[in-house]
Amino acid sequence: MSGWDVAPAQAADEGFQADNRFESKKSSKVDTGADGGNTFTFADENVSRHANGNAGDAPHDGGCRNCGDPAHFVRDCPTKPPMACYNCGEQDHMSAECTKERVERECYGCHKTGHLRSECPDQPAKTCNICRGDHIAAECTVSRMTAHIDSLGIPDMPADDAWKMLEAADADKDVDDIRTAMLAYAKAHPAVTFEELESVFRGSEFNTHLIAKQQEVADTHTIVNIQGQIDQEFVVSIQFSAEPRRKAFAEGWPETPEINMERLAKAGITMDRMVQKCRNCEQLGHASRDCTEEKREREKKVVTCANCSSEGHYSRDCTNPRKQPGKPMECKNCYETGHKAADCPNERVLICYNCDARGHSKMDCLEPRRKVDWSTVQCGTCKEMGHSYKRCPQAPKDDEEGGEAGFGDVAGDAGGASNGGW
């Protein structure tokens, strides 16, 4: 979005000072200097043990949390105790295989026994991810578009002022400003629809076109119109042309302006549903830990070594000898093996593409010109044999190149994403 002042504010004392007004909930200590002043230093317990470069052989900052040795992690600790059963504490089985009576564990929320955290009666009220109310998003009745506009901080303004801002943004072809102005106008005049906006745009000869495209949307997302109605059919895309100027944007484009207007009545922008998706049953509305269906076994990814083709390890851990490349490296300057052109110490060797001899180029060749065997030529455009890209019958036309796209799919030089969102 243009017009933002990005110049950093200057500190009052011409320097960067630590802000010690914040106190941690866990500790009331504040990191200060030896004289108690505000010198932006850290207490010893807040400084990495490796801060002075004395990391030793430790692979990363932290070390082993079992024995404290900085040279390894707990997973590699030689003194690591065997894993014990979470239920009975014995070390010969896991809790899922435990045959002893279940031990009541404390709830991680209220620290009382008799229930799990998910069933805790004292757990805090749920907060809606859409309106921040005390309910879940699946039960929210607030308009998704209203909540979306509020979350973006779109300012309140009269509809006439929002329309003037939209006219100015359209004249500049500034897509971010067009998007902001349209949302500001929708906030001031929530009854407006996308087809009404497109109709006025055409009557006012705007540069902006609202195109309703057929586009797949993930089941965790939904398409919302200006009135906040979800599950619309088409995705609104800001364009600067009524026709697709690139083949990449042609898919899902309406065939005629009349069809586009019909689609706009059932179009909107993509938004997250803010609803959980279960990884077990693939249904919306709950997490896998709350799924009532039988747990499904998922295929584990098989690791294959790129060096020896064996399963169970990566090539970086392979103990077999390294594979040698199939062909030795050939220099494209002198055509000798063992080095590349960037490191070549020899003079350049010319090869004639007419007679295949060395020492001269095709331009200086004295032999009769060799006819091109078109059966060996592959087109760079359609990948078929028999012609070059210059003679390709499927080459793109000039009027199909260039152009703009999207409400979030703003195209070409205008910038933007390619997913059709705002």
Coordinates of C-alpha atoms in Angstrom, one line a residue:
M1 CA 0.0 0.0 0.0
S2 CA 1.5 3.3 -1.0
G3 CA 1.7 6.5 1.0
W4 CA 3.2 5.0 4.2
D5 CA 5.8 7.0 6.1
V6 CA 8.5 4.5 6.7
A7 CA 11.1 6.9 8.1
P8 CA 12.2 5.7 11.6
A9 CA 11.5 8.0 14.5
Q10 CA 14.6 9.5 16.1
A11 CA 15.3 8.7 19.8
A12 CA 15.1 11.7 22.1
D13 CA 18.7 11.2 23.4
E14 CA 20.2 10.2 20.0
G15 CA 20.7 6.6 21.1
F16 CA 19.1 3.2 21.5
Q17 CA 18.0 2.7 25.1
A18 CA 16.7 -0.4 26.7
D19 CA 13.1 -0.3 27.9
N20 CA 13.1 -1.6 31.5
R21 CA 9.5 -0.7 32.2
F22 CA 8.5 -4.3 31.5
E23 CA 8.8 -6.9 34.3
S24 CA 8.6 -10.6 33.7
K25 CA 5.8 -12.5 35.4
K26 CA 8.3 -15.1 36.4
S27 CA 10.9 -12.8 37.8
S28 CA 11.1 -9.2 39.0
K29 CA 14.7 -8.8 38.2
V30 CA 15.7 -6.3 35.5
D31 CA 18.9 -6.5 33.5
T32 CA 20.9 -3.4 34.4
G33 CA 24.5 -2.4 34.5
A34 CA 26.9 -2.5 37.4
D35 CA 25.8 0.9 38.5
G36 CA 22.1 0.1 38.2
G37 CA 21.7 2.3 35.1
N38 CA 19.9 1.7 31.9
T39 CA 22.8 0.4 29.8
F40 CA 21.1 -2.4 27.8
T41 CA 23.0 -5.3 29.3
F42 CA 21.8 -8.8 30.2
A43 CA 22.0 -10.7 33.5
D44 CA 24.3 -13.7 33.5
E45 CA 21.5 -16.3 33.5
N46 CA 20.1 -14.7 30.3
V47 CA 23.4 -14.9 28.3
S48 CA 24.2 -17.9 26.2
R49 CA 27.0 -20.1 27.5
H50 CA 28.5 -19.9 24.0
A51 CA 28.4 -16.1 23.8
N52 CA 32.2 -15.7 24.1
G53 CA 32.9 -18.4 21.5
N54 CA 33.6 -21.1 24.1
A55 CA 31.2 -23.6 22.7
G56 CA 33.7 -26.5 22.7
D57 CA 32.5 -29.4 20.7
A58 CA 28.8 -28.7 21.4
P59 CA 26.8 -29.0 18.2
H60 CA 24.3 -26.3 19.2
D61 CA 23.6 -23.9 22.1
G62 CA 22.1 -25.8 25.0
G63 CA 23.8 -29.2 25.3
C64 CA 22.3 -32.2 27.0
R65 CA 19.5 -31.6 29.4
N66 CA 20.1 -34.9 31.1
C67 CA 23.7 -34.7 32.2
G68 CA 24.5 -31.1 31.3
D69 CA 27.4 -31.9 28.9
P70 CA 27.4 -29.3 26.1
A71 CA 29.0 -31.8 23.7
H72 CA 25.8 -33.7 22.9
F73 CA 22.0 -33.6 23.1
V74 CA 19.9 -35.8 25.4
R75 CA 19.0 -38.1 22.5
D76 CA 22.7 -39.0 22.3
C77 CA 23.4 -39.0 26.0
P78 CA 25.4 -42.2 27.1
T79 CA 23.9 -41.9 30.6
K80 CA 20.3 -41.4 29.5
P81 CA 17.9 -43.6 31.5
P82 CA 15.7 -46.0 29.7
M83 CA 12.2 -44.7 28.8
A84 CA 9.7 -45.6 31.5
C85 CA 5.9 -46.2 31.4
Y86 CA 4.0 -43.0 32.1
N87 CA 1.3 -44.9 34.0
C88 CA 3.3 -47.2 36.4
G89 CA 6.8 -46.0 36.0
E90 CA 8.3 -49.3 35.0
Q91 CA 10.9 -49.5 32.3
D92 CA 10.0 -52.5 30.2
H93 CA 7.0 -51.2 28.4
M94 CA 5.1 -48.1 27.2
S95 CA 2.0 -46.7 28.8
A96 CA -0.2 -47.9 25.9
E97 CA 0.9 -51.5 26.7
C98 CA 0.5 -51.1 30.5
T99 CA -1.7 -53.8 32.1
K100 CA -1.8 -52.2 35.5
E101 CA -4.6 -50.1 36.8
R102 CA -4.7 -46.6 35.4
V103 CA -3.2 -44.0 37.7
E104 CA -5.2 -40.7 37.9
R105 CA -3.1 -37.9 36.5
E106 CA -3.4 -34.2 37.1
C107 CA -5.2 -32.0 34.6
Y108 CA -2.7 -29.7 33.0
G109 CA -5.2 -26.9 33.3
C110 CA -6.5 -26.9 36.9
H111 CA -4.0 -29.5 38.3
K112 CA -6.9 -31.6 39.7
T113 CA -7.3 -35.3 39.1
G114 CA -10.2 -37.1 37.4
H115 CA -10.3 -35.5 34.0
L116 CA -8.2 -34.5 31.0
R117 CA -7.4 -30.9 30.0
S118 CA -9.9 -31.2 27.1
E119 CA -12.6 -32.0 29.6
C120 CA -11.6 -29.5 32.3
P121 CA -14.6 -27.6 33.7
D122 CA -12.4 -24.8 34.9
Q123 CA -10.7 -24.1 31.6
P124 CA -10.9 -20.5 30.3
A125 CA -13.7 -19.6 28.0
K126 CA -13.2 -20.3 24.3
T127 CA -12.3 -17.3 22.1
C128 CA -13.7 -16.9 18.6
N129 CA -10.9 -16.3 16.0
I130 CA -13.3 -14.2 14.0
C131 CA -14.9 -11.7 16.4
R132 CA -13.0 -12.5 19.6
G133 CA -16.2 -13.4 21.4
D134 CA -16.7 -16.2 23.9
H135 CA -17.5 -19.0 21.4
I136 CA -15.8 -20.9 18.7
A137 CA -15.5 -19.7 15.1
A138 CA -17.8 -22.5 13.8
E139 CA -20.6 -21.0 15.9
C140 CA -19.9 -17.3 15.0
T141 CA -22.7 -15.3 13.5
V142 CA -20.8 -12.1 12.8
S143 CA -20.4 -11.1 9.2
R144 CA -17.1 -12.5 7.9
M145 CA -16.6 -9.5 5.6
T146 CA -17.2 -7.0 8.5
A147 CA -14.7 -8.8 10.7
H148 CA -12.2 -8.9 7.8
I149 CA -12.5 -5.2 7.1
D150 CA -12.1 -4.4 10.8
S151 CA -9.1 -6.6 11.1
L152 CA -7.4 -4.7 8.3
G153 CA -7.9 -1.4 10.0
I154 CA -9.9 0.1 7.2
P155 CA -10.8 3.7 8.3
D156 CA -14.4 4.9 8.6
M157 CA -15.3 7.5 6.0
P158 CA -18.4 8.7 4.1
A159 CA -19.3 6.7 1.0
D160 CA -18.6 9.7 -1.2
D161 CA -15.0 10.1 0.1
A162 CA -14.4 6.4 -0.3
W163 CA -15.6 6.6 -3.9
K164 CA -13.3 9.5 -4.6
M165 CA -10.4 7.5 -3.2
L166 CA -11.4 4.6 -5.5
E167 CA -11.4 6.9 -8.5
A168 CA -7.9 8.2 -7.7
A169 CA -6.6 4.6 -7.1
D170 CA -8.1 3.4 -10.4
A171 CA -6.5 6.3 -12.3
D172 CA -3.1 5.4 -10.8
K173 CA -3.7 1.6 -11.3
D174 CA -2.5 1.1 -7.8
V175 CA -4.0 -2.3 -6.9
D176 CA -3.4 -2.0 -3.1
D177 CA -5.2 1.4 -3.0
I178 CA -8.0 0.0 -5.2
R179 CA -8.5 -2.9 -2.8
T180 CA -8.4 -0.5 0.3
A181 CA -10.8 2.0 -1.3
M182 CA -13.3 -0.8 -2.3
L183 CA -13.3 -2.1 1.2
A184 CA -13.7 1.4 2.6
Y185 CA -16.7 1.9 0.3
A186 CA -18.2 -1.5 1.3
K187 CA -17.8 -0.5 4.9
A188 CA -19.7 2.8 4.3
H189 CA -22.2 1.1 2.0
P190 CA -22.5 -2.6 3.0
A191 CA -25.5 -3.2 0.7
V192 CA -23.3 -2.8 -2.4
T193 CA -22.5 -6.0 -4.4
F194 CA -19.7 -6.9 -6.7
E195 CA -21.9 -6.9 -9.8
E196 CA -23.1 -3.4 -9.0
L197 CA -19.5 -2.2 -8.6
E198 CA -18.5 -3.8 -11.9
S199 CA -21.5 -2.3 -13.7
V200 CA -20.6 1.2 -12.4
F201 CA -16.9 0.6 -13.4
R202 CA -17.9 -0.1 -17.0
G203 CA -20.3 2.9 -17.2
S204 CA -17.6 5.2 -15.7
E205 CA -14.9 3.7 -18.0
F206 CA -12.7 2.6 -15.1
N207 CA -9.4 0.8 -15.7
T208 CA -10.4 -1.7 -13.1
H209 CA -12.3 -4.9 -14.0
L210 CA -13.8 -7.3 -11.5
I211 CA -13.5 -10.7 -12.9
A212 CA -15.3 -13.7 -11.3
K213 CA -13.0 -16.7 -11.9
Q214 CA -13.7 -20.4 -11.4
Q215 CA -11.0 -21.4 -8.9
E216 CA -10.5 -24.3 -6.5
V217 CA -10.4 -23.4 -2.9
A218 CA -9.1 -25.6 0.0
D219 CA -11.8 -27.0 2.3
T220 CA -10.3 -25.1 5.2
H221 CA -11.1 -21.8 3.3
T222 CA -14.3 -20.3 2.0
I223 CA -15.4 -17.7 -0.5
V224 CA -17.1 -14.7 1.2
N225 CA -19.1 -11.9 -0.6
I226 CA -19.5 -8.3 0.6
Q227 CA -22.5 -9.1 2.7
G228 CA -20.5 -11.8 4.6
Q229 CA -22.2 -14.8 3.1
I230 CA -19.8 -17.8 2.9
D231 CA -19.5 -20.7 0.4
Q232 CA -19.8 -18.6 -2.8
E233 CA -18.9 -20.2 -6.1
F234 CA -16.4 -17.9 -7.8
V235 CA -13.4 -15.8 -6.7
V236 CA -13.3 -12.1 -7.5
S237 CA -10.1 -11.0 -9.2
I238 CA -9.0 -7.4 -9.9
Q239 CA -7.9 -7.0 -13.5
F240 CA -7.0 -4.2 -15.8
S241 CA -8.4 -5.9 -18.9
A242 CA -11.7 -7.7 -19.7
E243 CA -9.8 -10.4 -21.5
P244 CA -6.9 -12.6 -20.2
R245 CA -3.7 -11.3 -21.6
R246 CA -1.7 -14.3 -20.5
K247 CA -2.4 -18.0 -20.9
A248 CA -1.6 -18.5 -17.2
F249 CA -4.6 -16.4 -16.2
A250 CA -7.0 -17.8 -18.8
E251 CA -8.0 -20.8 -16.8
G252 CA -11.4 -20.2 -15.1
W253 CA -11.9 -16.9 -16.9
P254 CA -15.6 -16.2 -17.9
E255 CA -16.2 -16.5 -21.6
T256 CA -18.2 -13.3 -22.0
P257 CA -18.9 -10.1 -20.0
E258 CA -22.5 -11.3 -19.5
I259 CA -21.3 -14.5 -18.0
N260 CA -19.0 -12.6 -15.8
M261 CA -21.8 -10.4 -14.4
E262 CA -23.8 -13.6 -13.7
R263 CA -20.9 -15.0 -11.8
L264 CA -20.3 -11.9 -9.8
A265 CA -23.6 -12.4 -8.1
K266 CA -22.2 -15.6 -6.6
A267 CA -18.6 -14.4 -6.1
G268 CA -16.4 -13.2 -3.2
I269 CA -12.9 -13.3 -1.8
T270 CA -11.2 -16.3 -0.1
M271 CA -10.9 -16.4 3.6
D272 CA -9.8 -18.9 6.2
R273 CA -12.8 -20.7 7.7
M274 CA -11.1 -20.5 11.1
V275 CA -12.3 -24.1 11.7
Q276 CA -10.1 -27.0 12.7
K277 CA -9.6 -30.0 10.4
C278 CA -9.1 -33.4 11.8
R279 CA -6.0 -35.2 10.5
N280 CA -7.5 -38.5 11.3
C281 CA -10.9 -38.4 9.6
E282 CA -10.2 -35.4 7.4
Q283 CA -13.5 -33.7 8.6
L284 CA -13.9 -30.1 9.7
G285 CA -14.9 -29.0 13.2
H286 CA -12.6 -30.9 15.5
A287 CA -9.0 -31.8 16.1
S288 CA -7.6 -35.4 15.7
R289 CA -7.3 -35.7 19.5
D290 CA -11.0 -35.3 19.8
C291 CA -11.9 -37.6 16.9
T292 CA -14.4 -40.3 17.7
E293 CA -13.4 -42.5 14.7
E294 CA -10.8 -45.3 14.9
K295 CA -7.3 -44.0 14.6
R296 CA -6.0 -44.5 11.1
E297 CA -2.5 -45.8 10.5
R298 CA -0.5 -43.5 8.2
E299 CA 2.2 -44.7 5.9
K300 CA 5.6 -43.7 7.2
K301 CA 7.9 -42.0 4.8
V302 CA 10.6 -44.4 3.6
V303 CA 14.0 -42.9 3.6
T304 CA 16.2 -43.9 0.6
C305 CA 19.9 -43.2 0.3
A306 CA 20.8 -41.4 -2.9
N307 CA 24.3 -42.9 -2.7
C308 CA 23.7 -46.6 -2.3
S309 CA 19.9 -46.8 -2.9
S310 CA 19.4 -48.6 0.4
E311 CA 16.5 -47.8 2.7
G312 CA 16.8 -46.5 6.2
H313 CA 19.3 -43.8 6.0
Y314 CA 20.2 -40.6 4.1
S315 CA 23.2 -40.2 1.8
R316 CA 24.9 -38.0 4.4
D317 CA 25.0 -40.9 6.8
C318 CA 26.0 -43.5 4.2
T319 CA 29.1 -45.5 5.0
N320 CA 29.5 -46.9 1.4
P321 CA 32.0 -45.4 -1.0
R322 CA 30.6 -42.3 -2.8
K323 CA 29.3 -42.8 -6.3
Q324 CA 31.4 -41.4 -9.1
P325 CA 29.7 -39.2 -11.7
G326 CA 28.6 -41.0 -14.8
K327 CA 30.5 -38.8 -17.2
P328 CA 33.6 -36.8 -16.5
M329 CA 33.3 -33.0 -16.5
E330 CA 33.9 -31.5 -19.9
C331 CA 35.1 -27.9 -20.4
K332 CA 33.0 -25.9 -22.8
N333 CA 35.9 -23.7 -23.7
C334 CA 38.6 -26.2 -24.7
Y335 CA 36.5 -29.4 -24.6
E336 CA 39.0 -31.2 -22.4
T337 CA 37.8 -33.2 -19.4
G338 CA 38.7 -32.6 -15.7
H339 CA 37.8 -28.9 -15.4
K340 CA 35.0 -26.4 -16.2
A341 CA 35.1 -23.4 -18.5
A342 CA 35.4 -20.9 -15.6
D343 CA 38.7 -22.6 -14.5
C344 CA 40.0 -23.3 -18.0
P345 CA 43.7 -22.3 -18.5
N346 CA 43.6 -23.0 -22.3
E347 CA 42.7 -20.9 -25.2
R348 CA 39.2 -21.1 -26.6
V349 CA 38.6 -23.9 -29.2
L350 CA 36.2 -23.1 -32.0
I351 CA 34.0 -25.8 -33.4
C352 CA 32.2 -25.4 -36.7
Y353 CA 28.6 -26.4 -36.6
N354 CA 28.6 -26.9 -40.4
C355 CA 31.4 -29.4 -40.9
D356 CA 32.1 -30.3 -37.2
A357 CA 35.8 -29.5 -37.6
R358 CA 37.7 -27.6 -35.0
G359 CA 39.6 -24.3 -35.5
H360 CA 37.0 -22.2 -37.2
S361 CA 33.4 -21.2 -36.8
K362 CA 30.4 -21.9 -39.0
M363 CA 30.6 -18.3 -40.3
D364 CA 34.1 -18.9 -41.7
C365 CA 33.5 -22.4 -43.0
L366 CA 34.5 -23.0 -46.6
E367 CA 32.6 -26.3 -46.9
P368 CA 29.1 -26.3 -48.6
R369 CA 26.3 -25.5 -46.3
R370 CA 24.9 -28.6 -44.7
K371 CA 21.1 -28.9 -45.0
V372 CA 19.2 -29.0 -41.7
D373 CA 17.8 -32.4 -40.8
W374 CA 14.5 -31.1 -39.3
S375 CA 13.6 -34.5 -38.0
T376 CA 16.3 -34.1 -35.4
V377 CA 15.2 -30.5 -34.4
Q378 CA 13.0 -30.2 -31.3
C379 CA 10.8 -27.1 -30.9
G380 CA 11.4 -25.1 -27.7
T381 CA 7.7 -24.1 -27.5
C382 CA 5.6 -27.2 -28.1
K383 CA 8.5 -29.8 -27.6
E384 CA 7.6 -31.6 -30.8
M385 CA 10.2 -32.7 -33.4
G386 CA 10.4 -31.4 -36.9
H387 CA 10.5 -27.6 -36.5
S388 CA 12.1 -24.8 -34.4
Y389 CA 10.3 -22.4 -32.1
K390 CA 10.3 -19.8 -34.9
R391 CA 8.2 -22.0 -37.1
C392 CA 6.0 -23.4 -34.3
P393 CA 2.2 -23.3 -35.2
Q394 CA 1.4 -23.1 -31.5
A395 CA 3.5 -20.0 -30.7
P396 CA 1.6 -17.5 -28.6
K397 CA 0.2 -14.5 -30.3
D398 CA 1.4 -11.0 -29.4
D399 CA -2.0 -10.0 -27.9
E400 CA -1.8 -12.9 -25.5
E401 CA 1.3 -11.6 -23.8
G402 CA 1.4 -9.1 -21.0
G403 CA -1.5 -7.9 -18.9
E404 CA -2.7 -7.7 -15.4
A405 CA -4.4 -10.0 -13.0
G406 CA -6.0 -10.2 -9.7
F407 CA -7.8 -9.1 -6.5
G408 CA -4.8 -10.8 -5.0
D409 CA -3.9 -12.2 -8.3
V410 CA -2.8 -8.9 -9.5
A411 CA -0.8 -9.5 -12.5
G412 CA 2.3 -8.8 -14.3
D413 CA 3.8 -5.5 -13.4
A414 CA 1.1 -4.7 -10.9
G415 CA 2.4 -7.4 -8.6
G416 CA 0.4 -9.7 -6.3
A417 CA -0.3 -13.3 -5.6
S418 CA -1.8 -15.9 -7.9
N419 CA -4.4 -17.4 -5.7
G420 CA -7.3 -15.0 -6.3
G421 CA -7.5 -13.6 -2.8
W422 CA -7.7 -9.9 -1.9

